[in-house]
mmCIF file with all atom_site columns, C-alpha atoms in Angstrom:
data_model
loop_
_atom_site.group_PDB
_atom_site.id
_atom_site.type_symbol
_atom_site.label_atom_id
_atom_site.label_alt_id
_atom_site.label_comp_id
_atom_site.label_asym_id
_atom_site.label_entity_id
_atom_site.label_seq_id
_atom_site.pdbx_PDB_ins_code
_atom_site.Cartn_x
_atom_site.Cartn_y
_atom_site.Cartn_z
_atom_site.occupancy
_atom_site.B_iso_or_equiv
_atom_site.pdbx_formal_charge
_atom_site.auth_seq_id
_atom_site.auth_comp_id
_atom_site.auth_asym_id
_atom_site.auth_atom_id
_atom_site.pdbx_PDB_model_num
ATOM 1   C CA . UNK A 1 1   ? 108.607 144.450 138.428 1.00 40.00 ? 288 UNK A CA 1
ATOM 2   C CA . UNK A 1 2   ? 111.832 142.460 138.168 1.00 40.00 ? 289 UNK A CA 1
ATOM 3   C CA . UNK A 1 3   ? 112.774 141.726 134.543 1.00 43.00 ? 290 UNK A CA 1
ATOM 4   C CA . UNK A 1 4   ? 112.931 138.048 133.684 1.00 48.00 ? 291 UNK A CA 1
ATOM 5   C CA . UNK A 1 5   ? 116.393 136.726 132.773 1.00 50.00 ? 292 UNK A CA 1
ATOM 6   C CA . UNK A 1 6   ? 116.825 135.911 129.106 1.00 87.00 ? 293 UNK A CA 1
ATOM 7   C CA . UNK A 1 7   ? 116.751 132.266 128.139 1.00 90.00 ? 294 UNK A CA 1
ATOM 8   C CA . UNK A 1 8   ? 119.920 130.713 126.691 1.00 91.00 ? 295 UNK A CA 1
ATOM 9   C CA . UNK A 1 9   ? 119.836 130.726 122.885 1.00 93.00 ? 296 UNK A CA 1
ATOM 10  C CA . UNK A 1 10  ? 120.229 127.595 120.781 1.00 95.00 ? 297 UNK A CA 1
ATOM 11  C CA . UNK A 1 11  ? 120.647 127.892 117.021 1.00 95.00 ? 298 UNK A CA 1
ATOM 12  C CA . UNK A 1 12  ? 118.992 125.211 114.922 1.00 96.00 ? 299 UNK A CA 1
ATOM 13  C CA . UNK A 1 13  ? 119.336 124.890 111.146 1.00 94.00 ? 300 UNK A CA 1
ATOM 14  C CA . UNK A 1 14  ? 116.305 123.594 109.245 1.00 93.00 ? 301 UNK A CA 1
ATOM 15  C CA . UNK A 1 15  ? 117.368 122.304 105.834 1.00 93.00 ? 302 UNK A CA 1
ATOM 16  C CA . UNK A 1 16  ? 114.144 120.907 104.462 1.00 90.00 ? 303 UNK A CA 1
ATOM 17  C CA . UNK A 1 17  ? 111.318 122.913 102.864 1.00 86.00 ? 304 UNK A CA 1
ATOM 18  C CA . UNK A 1 18  ? 108.885 120.374 104.339 1.00 85.00 ? 305 UNK A CA 1
ATOM 19  C CA . UNK A 1 19  ? 109.478 122.054 107.691 1.00 89.00 ? 306 UNK A CA 1
ATOM 20  C CA . UNK A 1 20  ? 109.897 125.728 106.708 1.00 87.00 ? 307 UNK A CA 1
ATOM 21  C CA . UNK A 1 21  ? 107.937 126.319 103.469 1.00 81.00 ? 308 UNK A CA 1
ATOM 22  C CA . UNK A 1 22  ? 104.284 127.181 103.015 1.00 79.00 ? 309 UNK A CA 1
ATOM 23  C CA . UNK A 1 23  ? 103.662 125.082 99.916  1.00 62.00 ? 310 UNK A CA 1
ATOM 24  C CA . UNK A 1 24  ? 100.294 126.714 99.252  1.00 65.00 ? 311 UNK A CA 1
ATOM 25  C CA . UNK A 1 25  ? 102.104 130.039 98.926  1.00 64.00 ? 312 UNK A CA 1
ATOM 26  C CA . UNK A 1 26  ? 104.953 128.448 96.985  1.00 61.00 ? 313 UNK A CA 1
ATOM 27  C CA . UNK A 1 27  ? 102.534 126.989 94.442  1.00 55.00 ? 314 UNK A CA 1
ATOM 28  C CA . UNK A 1 28  ? 100.708 130.337 94.147  1.00 56.00 ? 315 UNK A CA 1
ATOM 29  C CA . UNK A 1 29  ? 97.297  128.975 95.011  1.00 49.00 ? 316 UNK A CA 1
ATOM 30  C CA . UNK A 1 30  ? 95.888  132.368 95.963  1.00 48.00 ? 317 UNK A CA 1
ATOM 31  C CA . UNK A 1 31  ? 94.596  134.818 93.316  1.00 48.00 ? 318 UNK A CA 1
ATOM 32  C CA . UNK A 1 32  ? 95.282  132.556 90.342  1.00 55.00 ? 319 UNK A CA 1
ATOM 33  C CA . UNK A 1 33  ? 94.037  134.148 87.117  1.00 57.00 ? 320 UNK A CA 1
ATOM 34  C CA . UNK A 1 34  ? 93.628  130.836 85.323  1.00 54.00 ? 321 UNK A CA 1
ATOM 35  C CA . UNK A 1 35  ? 91.188  128.242 86.773  1.00 56.00 ? 322 UNK A CA 1
ATOM 36  C CA . UNK A 1 36  ? 93.172  125.526 84.971  1.00 49.00 ? 323 UNK A CA 1
ATOM 37  C CA . UNK A 1 37  ? 96.446  126.616 86.605  1.00 52.00 ? 324 UNK A CA 1
ATOM 38  C CA . UNK A 1 38  ? 94.724  126.682 89.970  1.00 60.00 ? 325 UNK A CA 1
ATOM 39  C CA . UNK A 1 39  ? 93.578  123.080 89.454  1.00 55.00 ? 326 UNK A CA 1
ATOM 40  C CA . UNK A 1 40  ? 97.112  122.051 88.509  1.00 54.00 ? 327 UNK A CA 1
ATOM 41  C CA . UNK A 1 41  ? 98.684  123.675 91.565  1.00 64.00 ? 328 UNK A CA 1
ATOM 42  C CA . UNK A 1 42  ? 95.976  122.342 93.890  1.00 69.00 ? 329 UNK A CA 1
ATOM 43  C CA . UNK A 1 43  ? 96.633  118.840 92.538  1.00 71.00 ? 330 UNK A CA 1
ATOM 44  C CA . UNK A 1 44  ? 100.354 119.282 93.122  1.00 70.00 ? 331 UNK A CA 1
ATOM 45  C CA . UNK A 1 45  ? 99.777  120.417 96.702  1.00 66.00 ? 332 UNK A CA 1
ATOM 46  C CA . UNK A 1 46  ? 97.532  117.411 97.339  1.00 70.00 ? 333 UNK A CA 1
ATOM 47  C CA . UNK A 1 47  ? 100.251 115.125 95.952  1.00 70.00 ? 334 UNK A CA 1
ATOM 48  C CA . UNK A 1 48  ? 102.814 116.684 98.300  1.00 69.00 ? 335 UNK A CA 1
ATOM 49  C CA . UNK A 1 49  ? 100.474 115.995 101.226 1.00 67.00 ? 336 UNK A CA 1
ATOM 50  C CA . UNK A 1 50  ? 99.489  112.446 100.275 1.00 64.00 ? 337 UNK A CA 1
ATOM 51  C CA . UNK A 1 51  ? 102.638 111.070 98.643  1.00 70.00 ? 338 UNK A CA 1
ATOM 52  C CA . UNK A 1 52  ? 105.459 113.146 100.135 1.00 66.00 ? 339 UNK A CA 1
ATOM 53  C CA . UNK A 1 53  ? 104.231 113.788 103.679 1.00 67.00 ? 340 UNK A CA 1
ATOM 54  C CA . UNK A 1 54  ? 103.881 117.571 103.568 1.00 73.00 ? 341 UNK A CA 1
ATOM 55  C CA . UNK A 1 55  ? 102.012 118.999 106.580 1.00 76.00 ? 342 UNK A CA 1
ATOM 56  C CA . UNK A 1 56  ? 100.661 122.575 106.316 1.00 74.00 ? 343 UNK A CA 1
ATOM 57  C CA . UNK A 1 57  ? 101.096 123.231 110.072 1.00 80.00 ? 344 UNK A CA 1
ATOM 58  C CA . UNK A 1 58  ? 104.881 123.167 109.902 1.00 86.00 ? 345 UNK A CA 1
ATOM 59  C CA . UNK A 1 59  ? 107.327 125.838 111.117 1.00 89.00 ? 346 UNK A CA 1
ATOM 60  C CA . UNK A 1 60  ? 106.839 128.343 108.274 1.00 86.00 ? 347 UNK A CA 1
ATOM 61  C CA . UNK A 1 61  ? 106.666 131.922 109.448 1.00 84.00 ? 348 UNK A CA 1
ATOM 62  C CA . UNK A 1 62  ? 108.545 131.166 112.677 1.00 88.00 ? 349 UNK A CA 1
ATOM 63  C CA . UNK A 1 63  ? 112.078 132.418 113.251 1.00 91.00 ? 350 UNK A CA 1
ATOM 64  C CA . UNK A 1 64  ? 112.140 130.805 116.669 1.00 93.00 ? 351 UNK A CA 1
ATOM 65  C CA . UNK A 1 65  ? 110.380 128.448 119.067 1.00 93.00 ? 352 UNK A CA 1
ATOM 66  C CA . UNK A 1 66  ? 110.473 128.455 122.848 1.00 93.00 ? 353 UNK A CA 1
ATOM 67  C CA . UNK A 1 67  ? 111.001 125.575 125.213 1.00 94.00 ? 354 UNK A CA 1
ATOM 68  C CA . UNK A 1 68  ? 110.577 125.971 128.942 1.00 94.00 ? 355 UNK A CA 1
ATOM 69  C CA . UNK A 1 69  ? 114.303 126.632 129.333 1.00 95.00 ? 356 UNK A CA 1
ATOM 70  C CA . UNK A 1 70  ? 115.645 127.733 125.917 1.00 95.00 ? 357 UNK A CA 1
ATOM 71  C CA . UNK A 1 71  ? 115.031 130.195 123.085 1.00 94.00 ? 358 UNK A CA 1
ATOM 72  C CA . UNK A 1 72  ? 115.563 128.220 119.873 1.00 95.00 ? 359 UNK A CA 1
ATOM 73  C CA . UNK A 1 73  ? 116.315 130.339 116.812 1.00 94.00 ? 360 UNK A CA 1
ATOM 74  C CA . UNK A 1 74  ? 115.476 128.741 113.477 1.00 94.00 ? 361 UNK A CA 1
ATOM 75  C CA . UNK A 1 75  ? 117.811 129.351 110.549 1.00 92.00 ? 362 UNK A CA 1
ATOM 76  C CA . UNK A 1 76  ? 116.831 128.285 107.051 1.00 89.00 ? 363 UNK A CA 1
ATOM 77  C CA . UNK A 1 77  ? 118.212 128.933 103.567 1.00 85.00 ? 364 UNK A CA 1
ATOM 78  C CA . UNK A 1 78  ? 115.403 131.489 103.237 1.00 82.00 ? 365 UNK A CA 1
ATOM 79  C CA . UNK A 1 79  ? 116.184 133.597 106.299 1.00 79.00 ? 366 UNK A CA 1
ATOM 80  C CA . UNK A 1 80  ? 119.919 133.087 106.872 1.00 80.00 ? 367 UNK A CA 1
ATOM 81  C CA . UNK A 1 81  ? 122.706 134.283 104.604 1.00 83.00 ? 368 UNK A CA 1
ATOM 82  C CA . UNK A 1 82  ? 125.203 132.379 106.732 1.00 82.00 ? 369 UNK A CA 1
ATOM 83  C CA . UNK A 1 83  ? 123.367 129.084 106.160 1.00 82.00 ? 370 UNK A CA 1
ATOM 84  C CA . UNK A 1 84  ? 123.340 129.709 102.408 1.00 77.00 ? 371 UNK A CA 1
ATOM 85  C CA . UNK A 1 85  ? 127.042 130.569 102.281 1.00 78.00 ? 372 UNK A CA 1
ATOM 86  C CA . UNK A 1 86  ? 128.670 128.366 104.924 1.00 78.00 ? 373 UNK A CA 1
ATOM 87  C CA . UNK A 1 87  ? 126.227 125.668 105.944 1.00 81.00 ? 374 UNK A CA 1
ATOM 88  C CA . UNK A 1 88  ? 124.991 124.954 109.482 1.00 85.00 ? 375 UNK A CA 1
ATOM 89  C CA . UNK A 1 89  ? 128.353 124.625 111.267 1.00 85.00 ? 376 UNK A CA 1
ATOM 90  C CA . UNK A 1 90  ? 127.606 127.574 113.572 1.00 88.00 ? 377 UNK A CA 1
ATOM 91  C CA . UNK A 1 91  ? 124.358 125.924 114.724 1.00 92.00 ? 378 UNK A CA 1
ATOM 92  C CA . UNK A 1 92  ? 124.145 123.472 117.596 1.00 94.00 ? 379 UNK A CA 1
ATOM 93  C CA . UNK A 1 93  ? 121.751 121.164 115.761 1.00 95.00 ? 380 UNK A CA 1
ATOM 94  C CA . UNK A 1 94  ? 120.351 120.615 112.267 1.00 96.00 ? 381 UNK A CA 1
ATOM 95  C CA . UNK A 1 95  ? 117.287 118.914 110.817 1.00 96.00 ? 382 UNK A CA 1
ATOM 96  C CA . UNK A 1 96  ? 117.703 118.151 107.122 1.00 95.00 ? 383 UNK A CA 1
ATOM 97  C CA . UNK A 1 97  ? 115.805 116.455 104.336 1.00 92.00 ? 384 UNK A CA 1
ATOM 98  C CA . UNK A 1 98  ? 117.073 113.589 102.218 1.00 90.00 ? 385 UNK A CA 1
ATOM 99  C CA . UNK A 1 99  ? 116.715 114.474 98.576  1.00 88.00 ? 386 UNK A CA 1
ATOM 100 C CA . UNK A 1 100 ? 119.692 113.535 96.426  1.00 91.00 ? 387 UNK A CA 1
ATOM 101 C CA . UNK A 1 101 ? 121.040 117.104 96.694  1.00 90.00 ? 388 UNK A CA 1
ATOM 102 C CA . UNK A 1 102 ? 120.585 117.285 100.452 1.00 90.00 ? 389 UNK A CA 1
ATOM 103 C CA . UNK A 1 103 ? 122.233 113.914 100.969 1.00 94.00 ? 390 UNK A CA 1
ATOM 104 C CA . UNK A 1 104 ? 125.223 115.116 98.975  1.00 92.00 ? 391 UNK A CA 1
ATOM 105 C CA . UNK A 1 105 ? 125.309 118.276 101.093 1.00 91.00 ? 392 UNK A CA 1
ATOM 106 C CA . UNK A 1 106 ? 125.084 116.373 104.391 1.00 93.00 ? 393 UNK A CA 1
ATOM 107 C CA . UNK A 1 107 ? 127.860 114.039 103.285 1.00 93.00 ? 394 UNK A CA 1
ATOM 108 C CA . UNK A 1 108 ? 130.071 117.099 102.695 1.00 91.00 ? 395 UNK A CA 1
ATOM 109 C CA . UNK A 1 109 ? 129.517 118.080 106.355 1.00 91.00 ? 396 UNK A CA 1
ATOM 110 C CA . UNK A 1 110 ? 130.933 114.788 107.662 1.00 90.00 ? 397 UNK A CA 1
ATOM 111 C CA . UNK A 1 111 ? 133.983 115.534 109.768 1.00 87.00 ? 398 UNK A CA 1
ATOM 112 C CA . UNK A 1 112 ? 132.634 118.935 110.851 1.00 90.00 ? 399 UNK A CA 1
ATOM 113 C CA . UNK A 1 113 ? 131.102 117.686 114.105 1.00 92.00 ? 400 UNK A CA 1
ATOM 114 C CA . UNK A 1 114 ? 127.635 118.859 113.057 1.00 93.00 ? 401 UNK A CA 1
ATOM 115 C CA . UNK A 1 115 ? 124.794 116.894 114.653 1.00 96.00 ? 402 UNK A CA 1
ATOM 116 C CA . UNK A 1 116 ? 122.205 116.404 111.920 1.00 96.00 ? 403 UNK A CA 1
ATOM 117 C CA . UNK A 1 117 ? 118.850 114.637 112.028 1.00 97.00 ? 404 UNK A CA 1
ATOM 118 C CA . UNK A 1 118 ? 117.289 113.182 108.889 1.00 97.00 ? 405 UNK A CA 1
ATOM 119 C CA . UNK A 1 119 ? 113.660 114.215 108.299 1.00 95.00 ? 406 UNK A CA 1
ATOM 120 C CA . UNK A 1 120 ? 112.543 111.786 105.662 1.00 93.00 ? 407 UNK A CA 1
ATOM 121 C CA . UNK A 1 121 ? 109.898 109.461 104.259 1.00 91.00 ? 408 UNK A CA 1
ATOM 122 C CA . UNK A 1 122 ? 112.703 106.884 104.191 1.00 94.00 ? 409 UNK A CA 1
ATOM 123 C CA . UNK A 1 123 ? 112.717 106.854 108.008 1.00 94.00 ? 410 UNK A CA 1
ATOM 124 C CA . UNK A 1 124 ? 114.198 103.620 109.324 1.00 94.00 ? 411 UNK A CA 1
ATOM 125 C CA . UNK A 1 125 ? 115.606 102.596 105.943 1.00 95.00 ? 412 UNK A CA 1
ATOM 126 C CA . UNK A 1 126 ? 118.275 103.448 103.403 1.00 95.00 ? 413 UNK A CA 1
ATOM 127 C CA . UNK A 1 127 ? 117.582 106.364 101.092 1.00 93.00 ? 414 UNK A CA 1
ATOM 128 C CA . UNK A 1 128 ? 115.362 105.539 98.139  1.00 91.00 ? 415 UNK A CA 1
ATOM 129 C CA . UNK A 1 129 ? 117.421 107.983 96.060  1.00 92.00 ? 416 UNK A CA 1
ATOM 130 C CA . UNK A 1 130 ? 121.005 106.941 96.796  1.00 92.00 ? 417 UNK A CA 1
ATOM 131 C CA . UNK A 1 131 ? 120.572 103.633 98.670  1.00 94.00 ? 418 UNK A CA 1
ATOM 132 C CA . UNK A 1 132 ? 122.807 104.951 101.477 1.00 94.00 ? 419 UNK A CA 1
ATOM 133 C CA . UNK A 1 133 ? 121.920 104.575 105.146 1.00 96.00 ? 420 UNK A CA 1
ATOM 134 C CA . UNK A 1 134 ? 121.509 107.667 107.352 1.00 96.00 ? 421 UNK A CA 1
ATOM 135 C CA . UNK A 1 135 ? 124.812 106.996 109.140 1.00 96.00 ? 422 UNK A CA 1
ATOM 136 C CA . UNK A 1 136 ? 126.689 106.547 105.862 1.00 96.00 ? 423 UNK A CA 1
ATOM 137 C CA . UNK A 1 137 ? 125.461 109.930 104.712 1.00 96.00 ? 424 UNK A CA 1
ATOM 138 C CA . UNK A 1 138 ? 126.245 111.688 107.997 1.00 96.00 ? 425 UNK A CA 1
ATOM 139 C CA . UNK A 1 139 ? 122.923 111.868 109.826 1.00 97.00 ? 426 UNK A CA 1
ATOM 140 C CA . UNK A 1 140 ? 123.214 111.264 113.578 1.00 97.00 ? 427 UNK A CA 1
ATOM 141 C CA . UNK A 1 141 ? 119.458 110.902 114.117 1.00 98.00 ? 428 UNK A CA 1
ATOM 142 C CA . UNK A 1 142 ? 116.566 109.644 112.000 1.00 98.00 ? 429 UNK A CA 1
ATOM 143 C CA . UNK A 1 143 ? 113.145 111.288 112.507 1.00 96.00 ? 430 UNK A CA 1
ATOM 144 C CA . UNK A 1 144 ? 109.807 110.194 111.046 1.00 94.00 ? 431 UNK A CA 1
ATOM 145 C CA . UNK A 1 145 ? 108.588 112.737 108.509 1.00 92.00 ? 432 UNK A CA 1
ATOM 146 C CA . UNK A 1 146 ? 106.097 114.254 110.942 1.00 92.00 ? 433 UNK A CA 1
ATOM 147 C CA . UNK A 1 147 ? 106.063 117.880 112.063 1.00 92.00 ? 434 UNK A CA 1
ATOM 148 C CA . UNK A 1 148 ? 105.043 116.796 115.568 1.00 92.00 ? 435 UNK A CA 1
ATOM 149 C CA . UNK A 1 149 ? 108.265 114.780 115.983 1.00 93.00 ? 436 UNK A CA 1
ATOM 150 C CA . UNK A 1 150 ? 110.426 117.701 114.879 1.00 94.00 ? 437 UNK A CA 1
ATOM 151 C CA . UNK A 1 151 ? 108.603 120.054 117.254 1.00 93.00 ? 438 UNK A CA 1
ATOM 152 C CA . UNK A 1 152 ? 108.939 117.603 120.147 1.00 93.00 ? 439 UNK A CA 1
ATOM 153 C CA . UNK A 1 153 ? 112.684 117.419 119.551 1.00 94.00 ? 440 UNK A CA 1
ATOM 154 C CA . UNK A 1 154 ? 113.091 121.179 119.200 1.00 95.00 ? 441 UNK A CA 1
ATOM 155 C CA . UNK A 1 155 ? 111.337 121.867 122.503 1.00 95.00 ? 442 UNK A CA 1
ATOM 156 C CA . UNK A 1 156 ? 112.705 119.013 124.632 1.00 96.00 ? 443 UNK A CA 1
ATOM 157 C CA . UNK A 1 157 ? 114.890 120.714 127.256 1.00 97.00 ? 444 UNK A CA 1
ATOM 158 C CA . UNK A 1 158 ? 116.765 117.543 128.196 1.00 97.00 ? 445 UNK A CA 1
ATOM 159 C CA . UNK A 1 159 ? 117.718 116.960 124.567 1.00 97.00 ? 446 UNK A CA 1
ATOM 160 C CA . UNK A 1 160 ? 118.661 120.595 123.958 1.00 97.00 ? 447 UNK A CA 1
ATOM 161 C CA . UNK A 1 161 ? 120.843 120.670 127.070 1.00 97.00 ? 448 UNK A CA 1
ATOM 162 C CA . UNK A 1 162 ? 122.569 117.451 126.000 1.00 97.00 ? 449 UNK A CA 1
ATOM 163 C CA . UNK A 1 163 ? 123.194 118.924 122.530 1.00 96.00 ? 450 UNK A CA 1
ATOM 164 C CA . UNK A 1 164 ? 124.743 122.048 124.050 1.00 95.00 ? 451 UNK A CA 1
ATOM 165 C CA . UNK A 1 165 ? 127.013 119.899 126.221 1.00 95.00 ? 452 UNK A CA 1
ATOM 166 C CA . UNK A 1 166 ? 127.671 117.451 123.356 1.00 96.00 ? 453 UNK A CA 1
ATOM 167 C CA . UNK A 1 167 ? 127.211 114.653 125.866 1.00 96.00 ? 454 UNK A CA 1
ATOM 168 C CA . UNK A 1 168 ? 126.398 111.375 124.130 1.00 97.00 ? 455 UNK A CA 1
ATOM 169 C CA . UNK A 1 169 ? 124.986 109.613 127.172 1.00 97.00 ? 456 UNK A CA 1
ATOM 170 C CA . UNK A 1 170 ? 122.670 112.541 127.889 1.00 97.00 ? 457 UNK A CA 1
ATOM 171 C CA . UNK A 1 171 ? 121.571 112.705 124.243 1.00 97.00 ? 458 UNK A CA 1
ATOM 172 C CA . UNK A 1 172 ? 120.735 108.993 124.265 1.00 98.00 ? 459 UNK A CA 1
ATOM 173 C CA . UNK A 1 173 ? 118.913 109.275 127.593 1.00 97.00 ? 460 UNK A CA 1
ATOM 174 C CA . UNK A 1 174 ? 116.886 112.319 126.508 1.00 97.00 ? 461 UNK A CA 1
ATOM 175 C CA . UNK A 1 175 ? 115.793 110.657 123.272 1.00 97.00 ? 462 UNK A CA 1
ATOM 176 C CA . UNK A 1 176 ? 114.909 107.454 125.109 1.00 97.00 ? 463 UNK A CA 1
ATOM 177 C CA . UNK A 1 177 ? 112.735 109.504 127.471 1.00 96.00 ? 464 UNK A CA 1
ATOM 178 C CA . UNK A 1 178 ? 111.166 111.451 124.582 1.00 95.00 ? 465 UNK A CA 1
ATOM 179 C CA . UNK A 1 179 ? 110.437 108.235 122.668 1.00 96.00 ? 466 UNK A CA 1
ATOM 180 C CA . UNK A 1 180 ? 108.161 107.074 125.471 1.00 95.00 ? 467 UNK A CA 1
ATOM 181 C CA . UNK A 1 181 ? 105.656 109.681 124.185 1.00 90.00 ? 468 UNK A CA 1
ATOM 182 C CA . UNK A 1 182 ? 105.983 108.741 120.516 1.00 92.00 ? 469 UNK A CA 1
ATOM 183 C CA . UNK A 1 183 ? 104.405 105.902 118.544 1.00 91.00 ? 470 UNK A CA 1
ATOM 184 C CA . UNK A 1 184 ? 107.336 106.018 116.092 1.00 95.00 ? 471 UNK A CA 1
ATOM 185 C CA . UNK A 1 185 ? 110.634 106.514 117.926 1.00 96.00 ? 472 UNK A CA 1
ATOM 186 C CA . UNK A 1 186 ? 113.399 108.927 116.996 1.00 97.00 ? 473 UNK A CA 1
ATOM 187 C CA . UNK A 1 187 ? 116.309 106.707 115.966 1.00 98.00 ? 474 UNK A CA 1
ATOM 188 C CA . UNK A 1 188 ? 119.958 107.244 116.845 1.00 98.00 ? 475 UNK A CA 1
ATOM 189 C CA . UNK A 1 189 ? 122.473 106.202 114.187 1.00 97.00 ? 476 UNK A CA 1
ATOM 190 C CA . UNK A 1 190 ? 126.016 104.957 114.621 1.00 96.00 ? 477 UNK A CA 1
ATOM 191 C CA . UNK A 1 191 ? 127.295 108.274 113.273 1.00 96.00 ? 478 UNK A CA 1
ATOM 192 C CA . UNK A 1 192 ? 126.317 110.151 116.454 1.00 97.00 ? 479 UNK A CA 1
ATOM 193 C CA . UNK A 1 193 ? 129.389 108.891 118.328 1.00 96.00 ? 480 UNK A CA 1
ATOM 194 C CA . UNK A 1 194 ? 131.673 109.884 115.450 1.00 95.00 ? 481 UNK A CA 1
ATOM 195 C CA . UNK A 1 195 ? 130.175 113.375 115.166 1.00 95.00 ? 482 UNK A CA 1
ATOM 196 C CA . UNK A 1 196 ? 130.559 114.011 118.902 1.00 95.00 ? 483 UNK A CA 1
ATOM 197 C CA . UNK A 1 197 ? 134.262 113.137 118.809 1.00 93.00 ? 484 UNK A CA 1
ATOM 198 C CA . UNK A 1 198 ? 134.869 116.248 116.699 1.00 88.00 ? 485 UNK A CA 1
ATOM 199 C CA . UNK A 1 199 ? 134.861 119.747 118.205 1.00 79.00 ? 486 UNK A CA 1
ATOM 200 C CA . UNK A 1 200 ? 133.070 121.978 115.684 1.00 68.00 ? 487 UNK A CA 1
#
């Protein structure tokens, strides 16, 4: 049997616990000694689901995903020392949250050439924390806070190829094609052009 050739590897940084954390585990819902504490943590989990858009079927437990053409490795602050120490500059693409701390972090990456998508309940609007727009902060894309949208993007071969080539026209075309499947489109910000002018 002829061995199958390995797929090209794409490194993606995920900088939002809403995509990589298991909140039920984080809140210690299992084997709670105190019934009262269990009620408190269950209420907090429900709040994260209803008010903050947490979805339990996110990417937690996965170090990679596969598209038809690519092997996409997932690096998070939990599983990557390099991400913790140096940020996502060695990755081809990043999806990040938009808390005040994350927005400050993303703004510090401006000028690095990093292509970063915002994964946020503020989708389509300025941040409710800092009142800055995604492009002002340094996000090149704006994604609805839905796991399905992130997964679509991470497994879209046309988009991944365009990211590898850092080809703006191809990125725009691939997202336009992907958006035909989505009720809420992935938005491209004005910062994309600026980010692509820089060789990381």
